XYZ file of C-alpha atoms in Angstrom:
721
model
C 97.640 37.624 79.817
C 100.030 37.291 82.713
C 100.249 34.769 85.509
C 101.779 35.823 88.837
C 101.427 34.312 92.290
C 98.859 31.843 91.041
C 96.536 34.563 89.734
C 95.629 35.104 86.132
C 95.753 38.785 85.221
C 94.512 39.970 81.894
C 95.992 43.338 81.315
C 95.854 45.281 78.064
C 97.937 48.414 77.984
C 97.736 50.862 75.123
C 101.148 52.506 75.088
C 99.814 55.278 72.837
C 97.758 56.633 75.769
C 99.135 57.856 79.081
C 98.715 55.364 81.854
C 96.524 56.435 84.753
C 98.152 56.584 88.182
C 96.711 56.465 91.687
C 98.178 57.332 95.002
C 100.621 60.137 94.277
C 101.706 63.044 92.045
C 102.554 62.313 88.407
C 103.911 64.842 85.930
C 104.471 64.570 82.206
C 106.551 66.526 79.781
C 107.137 69.533 82.110
C 108.982 72.224 80.203
C 109.785 75.692 81.467
C 111.498 78.114 79.109
C 112.843 81.566 79.966
C 114.553 84.252 77.917
C 118.033 85.232 79.000
C 120.363 87.972 77.778
C 123.778 86.776 76.618
C 126.800 88.770 75.533
C 128.468 87.494 72.404
C 131.309 89.442 70.813
C 130.469 92.565 72.809
C 126.819 92.461 71.666
C 123.852 91.573 73.811
C 121.492 89.021 72.397
C 118.492 87.094 73.734
C 118.198 83.352 73.785
C 115.630 80.920 75.128
C 116.884 78.512 77.814
C 115.000 75.551 79.132
C 115.179 75.513 82.900
C 113.110 72.346 82.745
C 113.153 70.192 79.591
C 110.560 67.491 79.043
C 110.602 66.133 82.632
C 108.360 63.143 83.220
C 108.159 61.451 86.527
C 106.160 60.896 89.659
C 106.190 61.056 93.456
C 104.514 58.093 95.171
C 102.110 58.621 97.959
C 103.348 57.674 101.492
C 106.949 58.218 100.390
C 109.636 60.903 100.474
C 110.669 61.852 96.975
C 113.948 63.732 96.954
C 114.956 65.977 94.063
C 118.691 66.084 93.780
C 121.364 67.204 91.372
C 124.411 69.565 90.984
C 124.044 73.326 91.248
C 121.821 74.779 88.608
C 120.189 71.455 87.880
C 116.643 72.881 88.155
C 115.679 71.349 91.526
C 113.949 74.357 92.966
C 112.397 75.112 89.541
C 110.851 71.649 89.345
C 109.571 72.013 92.946
C 108.003 75.401 92.093
C 106.451 73.970 88.982
C 104.859 71.037 90.758
C 103.655 73.345 93.590
C 101.885 75.738 91.214
C 104.394 78.525 91.909
C 105.142 79.218 88.197
C 102.826 81.673 86.489
C 100.100 80.150 84.415
C 101.169 79.680 80.748
C 104.867 79.676 81.488
C 105.027 75.975 82.422
C 104.096 73.434 79.815
C 103.087 69.898 80.609
C 100.557 67.975 82.665
C 100.385 67.318 86.413
C 98.029 64.767 87.942
C 97.214 63.983 91.602
C 95.896 60.554 92.480
C 95.187 59.868 88.809
C 93.285 63.132 88.202
C 94.683 66.083 86.254
C 94.910 69.145 88.489
C 95.493 72.859 87.969
C 98.009 75.038 89.681
C 95.322 76.712 91.811
C 94.031 73.343 93.036
C 97.575 72.146 93.820
C 98.092 75.302 95.904
C 94.908 74.630 97.808
C 95.684 71.009 98.557
C 99.357 71.318 99.304
C 101.846 72.996 101.677
C 105.106 74.619 100.632
C 107.845 74.974 103.218
C 110.351 77.602 102.073
C 114.121 77.404 102.660
C 113.941 80.313 105.095
C 111.900 80.129 108.298
C 109.376 82.985 108.044
C 107.867 83.244 111.495
C 106.910 85.889 113.992
C 109.782 85.885 116.511
C 107.708 87.002 119.552
C 105.163 84.301 119.305
C 105.556 80.981 121.154
C 105.502 77.614 119.449
C 102.023 76.928 120.732
C 100.671 80.375 119.660
C 102.276 80.042 116.191
C 100.620 76.729 115.590
C 97.311 77.825 117.090
C 97.174 80.846 114.750
C 97.923 78.435 111.851
C 95.086 76.242 113.035
C 92.755 79.248 113.184
C 93.627 80.218 109.626
C 93.609 76.716 108.028
C 91.040 74.679 109.983
C 88.144 77.137 109.587
C 84.937 76.235 111.526
C 86.517 73.461 113.641
C 85.764 73.969 117.360
C 88.355 75.598 119.579
C 88.842 72.457 121.662
C 89.396 70.381 118.527
C 91.974 72.901 117.306
C 93.786 72.852 120.592
C 93.820 69.063 120.623
C 95.168 69.023 117.076
C 97.915 71.454 117.963
C 98.932 69.615 121.067
C 99.163 66.383 119.110
C 101.201 68.012 116.372
C 103.624 69.526 118.916
C 104.095 66.046 120.351
C 104.624 64.477 116.939
C 107.121 67.130 115.903
C 109.136 66.676 119.100
C 108.475 70.183 120.316
C 106.866 69.413 123.679
C 109.816 70.791 125.667
C 109.710 74.049 123.572
C 105.952 74.480 123.644
C 105.998 77.883 125.440
C 109.308 79.153 123.978
C 109.431 82.174 121.719
C 110.363 81.517 118.141
C 113.148 84.062 118.466
C 115.452 85.788 115.942
C 118.840 87.413 115.778
C 117.983 89.784 118.642
C 115.843 87.477 120.753
C 116.858 84.064 122.077
C 114.456 81.376 121.134
C 114.358 78.036 119.369
C 117.288 76.232 117.805
C 117.546 76.069 114.035
C 116.179 72.500 113.871
C 113.224 73.320 116.155
C 112.445 76.472 114.136
C 112.428 74.357 110.946
C 110.078 71.841 112.494
C 107.725 74.689 113.566
C 107.761 75.927 109.954
C 106.775 72.503 108.850
C 104.004 72.281 111.451
C 102.516 75.597 110.415
C 102.004 74.267 106.899
C 100.838 70.779 107.746
C 98.345 71.672 110.475
C 95.507 71.108 108.006
C 96.782 67.761 106.863
C 97.704 68.550 103.246
C 97.804 65.676 100.746
C 100.965 67.182 99.210
C 104.008 68.576 101.007
C 106.805 70.451 99.230
C 110.029 71.335 101.042
C 112.779 73.493 99.545
C 116.118 72.533 101.122
C 114.679 71.665 104.566
C 118.132 70.796 105.966
C 119.826 73.939 104.766
C 121.876 75.596 107.553
C 121.349 72.804 110.018
C 123.920 70.574 111.651
C 123.747 66.830 110.824
C 121.813 65.924 113.941
C 119.165 68.628 113.494
C 118.919 67.821 109.766
C 118.340 64.167 110.436
C 115.742 65.065 113.064
C 113.884 67.239 110.570
C 113.894 64.592 107.780
C 112.798 61.993 110.342
C 109.700 64.026 111.154
C 109.104 64.542 107.447
C 109.489 60.720 106.980
C 106.729 60.277 109.639
C 104.520 62.731 107.772
C 104.997 60.774 104.537
C 104.185 57.486 106.216
C 101.004 59.067 107.502
C 99.721 59.256 103.921
C 101.093 62.424 102.438
C 102.978 62.767 99.165
C 106.271 64.487 100.156
C 108.582 66.051 97.645
C 111.747 67.912 98.772
C 114.951 69.233 97.306
C 118.094 68.328 99.160
C 121.810 68.976 98.709
C 124.409 66.437 99.873
C 122.252 64.410 102.375
C 124.116 62.341 104.953
C 124.101 58.605 104.861
C 121.504 58.508 107.690
C 119.226 60.870 105.780
C 119.580 58.826 102.580
C 118.192 55.814 104.454
C 114.940 57.812 104.941
C 114.516 58.680 101.250
C 112.238 56.403 99.252
C 112.394 57.798 95.746
C 114.984 59.861 93.864
C 114.703 62.261 90.988
C 118.138 63.416 89.859
C 118.344 66.375 87.447
C 121.071 68.200 85.592
C 120.611 71.327 83.513
C 116.813 70.853 83.668
C 116.896 67.350 82.344
C 116.095 63.970 84.010
C 119.164 61.911 84.773
C 117.737 59.235 87.013
C 114.488 58.256 88.683
C 113.874 55.411 91.102
C 114.829 53.941 94.433
C 118.130 55.106 95.981
C 119.117 51.452 96.084
C 119.068 51.307 92.301
C 121.708 54.006 91.755
C 124.575 51.530 91.703
C 122.740 49.415 89.122
C 122.029 52.536 87.008
C 125.764 53.239 86.954
C 126.460 49.640 86.142
C 124.218 49.894 83.083
C 126.602 52.629 81.928
C 129.466 50.226 82.629
C 130.644 52.404 85.531
C 131.799 51.091 88.895
C 131.225 52.794 92.196
C 134.670 53.193 93.868
C 134.992 51.314 97.138
C 133.764 53.301 100.126
C 132.072 56.006 98.006
C 128.428 56.830 98.101
C 126.664 55.705 94.860
C 124.395 58.777 94.757
C 127.325 61.155 95.178
C 129.276 59.222 92.563
C 126.419 59.444 90.054
C 126.264 63.289 90.599
C 130.073 63.351 90.096
C 129.669 61.421 86.846
C 126.953 63.848 85.755
C 129.309 66.796 86.390
C 132.104 65.012 84.502
C 129.829 64.662 81.469
C 128.651 68.257 81.869
C 132.227 69.466 81.543
C 132.653 67.569 78.314
C 131.324 70.073 75.812
C 131.364 67.445 73.074
C 129.031 65.171 75.064
C 127.235 67.083 77.821
C 124.469 65.806 80.091
C 122.185 65.368 77.079
C 123.818 62.009 76.554
C 122.875 60.930 80.114
C 119.290 62.271 79.606
C 119.046 60.214 76.427
C 120.323 57.152 78.309
C 117.647 57.668 81.032
C 114.951 57.977 78.342
C 115.852 55.352 75.760
C 118.793 53.294 77.078
C 121.252 54.532 74.461
C 124.536 54.300 76.269
C 126.516 57.549 76.570
C 130.051 57.600 75.215
C 132.437 56.403 77.969
C 134.750 58.722 79.717
C 138.248 57.231 79.651
C 139.349 58.154 83.119
C 136.314 56.645 84.832
C 136.565 53.038 85.948
C 134.535 50.711 83.743
C 132.745 47.555 84.836
C 130.782 44.955 82.886
C 127.197 44.346 83.830
C 127.900 40.597 84.342
C 130.219 41.493 87.209
C 127.676 43.238 89.386
C 127.866 42.033 92.955
C 124.996 39.824 94.179
C 124.199 42.300 96.891
C 122.163 44.304 94.313
C 119.579 41.505 94.351
C 120.054 41.016 90.582
C 121.256 37.578 89.584
C 123.843 37.633 86.881
C 121.869 35.404 84.576
C 119.374 38.219 84.104
C 121.667 39.886 81.610
C 122.804 38.493 78.260
C 126.511 38.497 77.854
C 126.795 40.220 74.469
C 124.003 42.702 74.167
C 123.245 43.476 77.817
C 119.575 42.899 77.050
C 117.327 42.024 79.871
C 115.178 38.886 79.849
C 111.452 39.290 79.963
C 111.208 36.442 82.364
C 113.810 37.809 84.739
C 113.262 37.744 88.423
C 113.067 41.529 88.393
C 110.025 41.330 86.123
C 108.407 38.786 88.305
C 108.870 41.147 91.269
C 107.111 43.892 89.274
C 104.192 41.637 88.522
C 103.958 40.404 92.123
C 103.985 44.011 93.260
C 101.358 44.904 90.687
C 99.246 41.971 91.847
C 99.652 43.136 95.488
C 98.596 46.707 94.568
C 95.513 45.480 92.787
C 94.387 43.640 95.920
C 95.445 46.435 98.235
C 92.615 48.234 100.098
C 94.322 51.532 99.304
C 94.299 50.930 95.543
C 90.954 49.880 94.213
C 91.293 51.046 90.574
C 92.592 48.790 87.792
C 95.620 50.904 87.111
C 99.377 50.823 87.797
C 100.334 51.931 91.219
C 102.573 54.950 91.449
C 104.681 52.859 93.778
C 105.787 50.783 90.794
C 108.628 52.649 89.200
C 109.022 50.150 86.434
C 105.516 50.546 85.192
C 105.768 54.366 85.160
C 109.104 54.593 83.428
C 108.115 52.118 80.791
C 105.109 53.944 79.510
C 105.885 57.627 80.031
C 105.346 59.940 77.039
C 109.061 60.702 76.875
C 109.678 57.029 76.286
C 107.185 56.975 73.458
C 109.302 59.272 71.479
C 111.720 56.481 71.061
C 108.982 53.838 70.827
C 110.344 52.106 67.736
C 113.744 51.601 69.363
C 112.441 50.257 72.641
C 109.286 48.284 71.803
C 110.633 45.790 69.299
C 114.419 45.809 69.383
C 116.280 43.340 67.190
C 117.553 40.318 69.024
C 121.021 41.024 67.824
C 120.815 44.673 68.839
C 123.834 46.775 69.246
C 125.509 46.725 72.680
C 124.635 50.370 72.921
C 120.993 49.517 73.488
C 119.202 47.495 76.155
C 115.757 45.958 76.237
C 113.106 46.977 78.703
C 115.301 49.193 80.744
C 112.568 49.826 83.289
C 113.037 46.299 84.599
C 116.332 47.486 86.036
C 114.482 49.953 88.206
C 111.988 47.348 89.387
C 114.505 45.133 91.159
C 113.979 47.111 94.367
C 110.488 48.549 93.991
C 109.809 51.955 95.456
C 107.446 51.596 98.415
C 104.002 53.045 98.162
C 101.310 53.930 100.685
C 99.744 50.500 100.758
C 102.992 49.139 102.143
C 102.528 50.989 105.400
C 99.865 51.113 108.093
C 98.132 54.495 108.150
C 96.910 55.697 111.498
C 93.498 57.280 110.932
C 93.779 59.184 114.178
C 97.109 60.697 113.261
C 96.837 64.452 112.962
C 99.401 64.414 110.237
C 97.171 62.324 108.008
C 95.783 64.193 104.981
C 92.186 64.998 105.370
C 90.426 65.184 102.064
C 93.028 64.805 99.315
C 92.107 66.702 96.196
C 88.636 67.544 97.546
C 90.087 69.755 100.272
C 88.443 73.221 100.481
C 86.979 72.844 96.991
C 83.878 74.784 98.094
C 85.836 77.910 99.060
C 89.399 79.126 98.541
C 89.549 80.197 102.188
C 88.756 78.277 105.326
C 87.240 81.214 107.264
C 84.676 83.986 106.490
C 86.046 87.499 105.938
C 85.258 88.902 109.390
C 86.742 85.875 111.194
C 89.987 86.236 109.186
C 90.193 89.910 110.119
C 89.625 89.211 113.800
C 92.313 86.496 113.903
C 94.772 88.845 112.238
C 93.894 91.638 114.608
C 94.480 89.388 117.650
C 97.888 88.294 116.303
C 98.845 91.925 115.545
C 97.958 93.011 119.065
C 100.041 90.229 120.577
C 103.028 91.135 118.477
C 102.650 94.828 119.299
C 102.360 94.037 123.044
C 105.574 91.963 122.909
C 107.503 94.409 120.725
C 106.412 97.757 122.217
C 109.570 99.529 121.258
C 108.219 100.286 117.763
C 105.308 102.399 118.979
C 106.938 103.497 122.242
C 109.802 104.965 120.252
C 107.361 107.037 118.147
C 105.437 108.069 121.250
C 108.566 109.129 123.076
C 109.820 111.120 120.078
C 106.502 112.983 119.771
C 106.320 113.549 123.483
C 109.886 114.925 123.593
C 109.392 117.080 120.547
C 106.092 118.314 121.954
C 107.772 119.582 125.127
C 110.534 121.116 122.970
C 108.036 122.892 120.737
C 106.020 124.066 123.817
C 109.112 125.692 125.330
C 110.721 126.909 122.084
C 107.654 128.724 120.728
C 106.227 129.844 124.097
C 104.427 133.182 124.134
C 105.083 134.477 120.570
C 105.298 138.218 120.074
C 102.455 140.081 118.466
C 104.604 141.112 115.517
C 105.483 139.997 112.019
C 108.268 137.888 113.487
C 105.863 136.348 115.962
C 103.597 135.348 113.034
C 106.521 133.892 111.219
C 107.544 131.876 114.255
C 104.032 130.448 114.595
C 103.998 129.442 110.892
C 107.351 127.717 111.497
C 105.860 125.766 114.398
C 102.942 124.477 112.196
C 105.128 123.424 109.261
C 107.602 121.666 111.708
C 104.668 119.840 113.300
C 103.543 118.575 109.875
C 107.061 117.419 108.942
C 107.581 115.811 112.377
C 104.392 113.741 111.968
C 105.477 112.680 108.487
C 108.920 111.572 109.566
C 107.645 109.723 112.684
C 106.207 106.997 110.525
C 109.311 106.171 108.624
C 110.230 103.326 110.930
C 107.279 101.403 109.518
C 109.402 100.617 106.414
C 111.588 97.871 107.873
C 108.806 96.593 110.110
C 106.487 95.793 107.181
C 109.267 94.552 104.884
C 110.137 91.951 107.512
C 106.464 91.015 107.838
C 105.914 90.871 104.067
C 107.760 87.567 103.722
C 105.464 85.973 106.315
C 102.465 87.385 104.470
C 103.696 85.856 101.157
C 104.235 82.431 102.842
C 100.830 82.465 104.487
C 98.766 83.692 101.516
C 100.490 81.430 98.987
C 98.184 78.659 100.114
C 95.086 80.927 100.881
C 95.395 81.137 104.680
C 93.639 84.447 104.431
C 92.716 87.258 102.049
C 94.974 90.202 101.221
C 91.999 92.533 101.885
C 91.398 91.193 105.367
C 95.113 91.606 106.109
C 94.894 95.232 104.866
C 91.851 96.026 107.009
C 93.263 94.231 110.087
C 96.503 96.124 109.850
C 94.707 99.446 109.540
C 92.361 98.830 112.465
C 95.192 97.539 114.674
C 97.320 100.664 114.118
C 94.572 103.279 114.552
C 94.431 103.281 118.408
C 98.223 103.802 118.591
C 98.085 106.577 115.914
C 95.323 108.302 117.891
C 97.332 107.965 121.105
C 100.423 109.607 119.511
C 98.388 112.441 118.064
C 96.567 113.045 121.398
C 99.759 113.185 123.465
C 101.423 115.755 121.170
C 98.223 117.795 120.870
C 97.664 118.066 124.612
C 101.234 119.152 125.251
C 101.444 121.948 122.666
C 97.799 123.111 122.679
C 97.737 124.438 126.163
C 101.362 125.507 126.390
C 101.199 127.619 123.294
C 97.605 128.791 123.827
C 96.549 127.856 120.313
C 93.169 129.042 119.027
C 90.290 127.346 117.357
C 88.479 124.155 118.331
C 90.871 121.628 120.025
C 88.925 118.765 118.540
C 89.730 119.971 114.981
C 93.406 120.386 115.889
C 93.526 116.822 117.211
C 91.575 115.488 114.213
C 94.061 117.075 111.756
C 96.987 115.581 113.628
C 95.322 112.140 113.675
C 94.344 112.079 110.043
C 97.753 113.465 109.057
C 99.473 110.544 110.851
C 96.999 108.130 109.340
C 97.637 109.267 105.768
C 101.424 109.388 106.352
C 101.434 105.876 107.768
C 99.390 104.620 104.849
C 101.865 106.241 102.433
C 104.880 104.700 104.144
C 103.269 101.264 104.295
C 102.458 101.485 100.597
C 106.031 102.412 99.738
C 107.369 99.504 101.886
C 105.162 97.094 99.940
C 106.666 98.207 96.660
C 110.428 98.439 97.435
C 112.531 95.253 97.728
C 114.462 96.257 100.868
C 114.361 98.824 103.657
C 117.389 100.745 102.365
C 115.583 101.619 99.153
C 112.434 102.161 101.143
C 114.092 104.836 103.353
C 115.455 106.506 100.191
C 112.090 106.657 98.528
C 110.322 107.954 101.628
C 112.924 110.624 102.219
C 112.780 111.702 98.606
C 108.984 112.083 98.677
C 109.178 113.877 102.045
C 111.406 116.488 100.467
C 109.067 116.863 97.475
C 105.949 117.088 99.626
C 107.697 119.628 101.911
C 108.792 121.745 98.959
C 105.264 122.022 97.477
C 103.160 122.123 100.602
C 102.729 125.976 100.361
C 105.244 127.041 103.020
C 108.005 128.177 100.703
C 105.734 129.170 97.819
C 101.998 129.558 98.021
C 99.892 127.658 95.534
C 99.318 130.959 93.726
C 103.037 131.541 93.219
C 103.965 127.993 92.172
C 104.449 127.754 88.308
C 101.470 126.307 86.535
C 103.341 123.166 85.373
C 104.293 122.336 88.980
C 101.005 123.328 90.643
C 99.650 119.785 90.558
C 102.394 118.828 93.025
C 100.795 121.109 95.612
C 97.583 118.971 95.298
C 99.474 115.709 95.476
C 101.571 116.676 98.500
C 100.117 115.059 101.623
C 101.680 117.854 103.677
C 99.563 120.538 101.983
C 96.258 119.673 103.682
C 97.386 119.343 107.303
C 99.469 122.539 106.974
C 96.484 124.467 105.626
C 94.138 122.870 108.161
C 96.286 123.899 111.132
C 96.630 127.495 109.793
C 92.840 127.794 109.188
C 92.052 126.506 112.646
C 94.453 129.114 114.101
C 93.747 132.151 111.950
C 90.084 131.966 110.797
C 89.307 134.848 113.160
C 89.307 138.628 113.268
C 91.623 138.674 116.237
C 94.761 140.705 115.871
C 98.077 138.865 115.839
C 100.387 141.754 115.230
C 100.925 145.145 113.572
C 102.985 146.176 110.542
C 103.549 149.907 110.253
C 100.867 150.479 112.852
C 98.323 148.563 110.843
C 96.779 145.622 112.795
C 96.938 142.211 111.118
C 94.006 139.896 111.742
C 93.926 136.114 111.244
C 91.926 136.485 108.013
C 94.625 138.851 106.663
C 97.290 136.164 107.337
C 95.283 133.554 105.484
C 94.678 135.882 102.542
C 98.373 136.771 102.234
C 99.106 132.991 102.112
C 96.346 132.387 99.560
C 94.616 129.960 101.933
C 90.836 129.825 101.896
C 88.919 131.624 104.669
C 85.762 129.481 104.130
C 84.857 127.524 107.232
C 83.793 124.562 105.102
C 87.252 124.173 103.673
C 88.519 123.044 107.032
C 86.513 119.875 106.824
C 87.269 119.524 103.136
C 90.987 119.316 103.914
C 90.295 116.633 106.588
C 88.272 114.608 104.033
C 90.995 114.956 101.469
C 93.641 113.715 103.968
C 91.386 110.798 104.796
C 90.909 110.156 101.095
C 94.702 109.951 100.570
C 94.885 107.482 103.489
C 92.251 105.296 101.850
C 93.893 105.594 98.454
C 97.287 104.511 99.771
C 95.706 101.564 101.613
C 93.905 100.531 98.384
C 97.200 100.728 96.458
C 98.790 98.738 99.299
C 96.088 96.074 98.867
C 96.583 95.835 95.103
C 100.321 95.421 95.560
C 99.727 92.615 98.097
C 97.046 91.023 95.948
C 98.702 91.010 92.598
C 102.445 91.747 93.051
C 103.428 90.095 96.341
C 103.440 86.485 95.150
C 106.252 84.048 95.554
C 105.895 82.947 91.946
C 108.088 82.645 88.937
C 106.998 84.511 85.835
């Protein structure tokens, strides 16, 4: 029974059970272990390394929680773990949102993750980018409501003056770095997520732009979202916007609480913050000092954060007694006992905790009889990691050693971390989370399949219209080469050499069409990062993306094939149905484009992509039947003739030209008909084989697109293993 502010509160807490939390994200005993190779005495061996080790903490709702620490501390790993971006089974521990245990898939559906790099289409405007995000994430909402939401978001993000400006990139002038980062944030918060993760949102920005970005994030947090971000060396202005700190080192928790409590945390270790130095930076310096001491290490600081067992002092660091802490820390000196540094149970800090607890019980935002996540003392005092040292902390001897302290969580309660009930939430604010953990539980995706496909097609056509050089370059190459072929192979002689020249024209046409799609490699590799970002939170399906990409490109492929076909057909007076000639060229381009897109989805960069495409082009060319007919290829290599995507357009063009009894030349006075040429090349003379080859080419195009889909669906995930 506790009395605070005139109210009698009867609270029974079983420290053997985890305490339920409301109003934020809580995580218990997170451990992530990987296997690394290590060279010892010229021998490679494997060892398991904990990138995260028994991390227990929380991020209060309505606040900015900043994850900090030296390089290699595990900041991004913790962020990925909380965001569900570590493969299932690899991360151990429990994560709960608003008091309810949640899975990684649910976290991904109810959260937004802003990556360190801005992955946006450079030729879309700010308004178009956010409207497409609204189309993907807001589902059946009316168009007028989506526009209103986007306009409000543009205003709140401070992008009104840049509304119709292109995003831009290295080759196109557009937004500044800070504006681009705010657009990236807007894309992922358009649906009002209850959780927002940001990986180094200030990276690469000047101090003014960085402060502007964090200021907007601060507004998002105050609107009711739980915001967790990693940040490196924040300025003093940015630190004023941070509500809650989690400091890590080598995957272990070093400190958790309000930024105002860092000085007090150092004082508990009998360390003084040098005059004029930032307490947070000094704490990180101290952590690095301990890390360099192989005999101590950061494990001593992690143990201190868990149990209160003081780490061994470092002689060169300035020491200070707890009783000499300046009054500005809001901790009266009589709170501490002179000898043992124990903290009184009736200290003013404890009273503040109880008052805050009483306030949270009566708050309209917190109706459950549980500790608020805004109360850092309550959380730290009853976390499972503390229970490991329960016997040391629960009933310490009154004459305990100076190396221990009593109820260390009271230290953290002196300046309670704010929670959502401390702020007024504007229900009309478009940044306010919509449904919390209930968001989109009925379906993983906001839109039906056909709607997704149509939205993607519209965006693709806009990008193509504003970056016409990709398809115009292909069209110009095929047009130029068509005129060159028309003049180079004009009026072939009716002789063996004339027949050879015409065969050379057909094989060159096949190779030209294959090479004309190579520039799709860097184009998709650049777009793949945007795909990964958008699909990581189920903006659309990988299958709808595959279908939309195929449908979008087909008209341009048909135009390229038609232009080349018209130029060479009439100039060279080719035989056979023109429609079949055009169909072979079109399906050949389609299968080639599908192959190149599939390769670009597998390779990590465009340099390797070009190498792979060129290597396969050489193989397909070698086994297509031009150098050696299928009959003459050794049996163990004959399968390559069937795999080669050049075999079928080459044979199709020859059959369309030579399936006739017309004479194309004479050898030794003997006339040579078209059927004779096909027989000598061991190419079928059956009329039905012409359509069989077209169907096989179309089948290869479908197969490569299916493989492309599987790579997108199962391999293109921004997720740790």
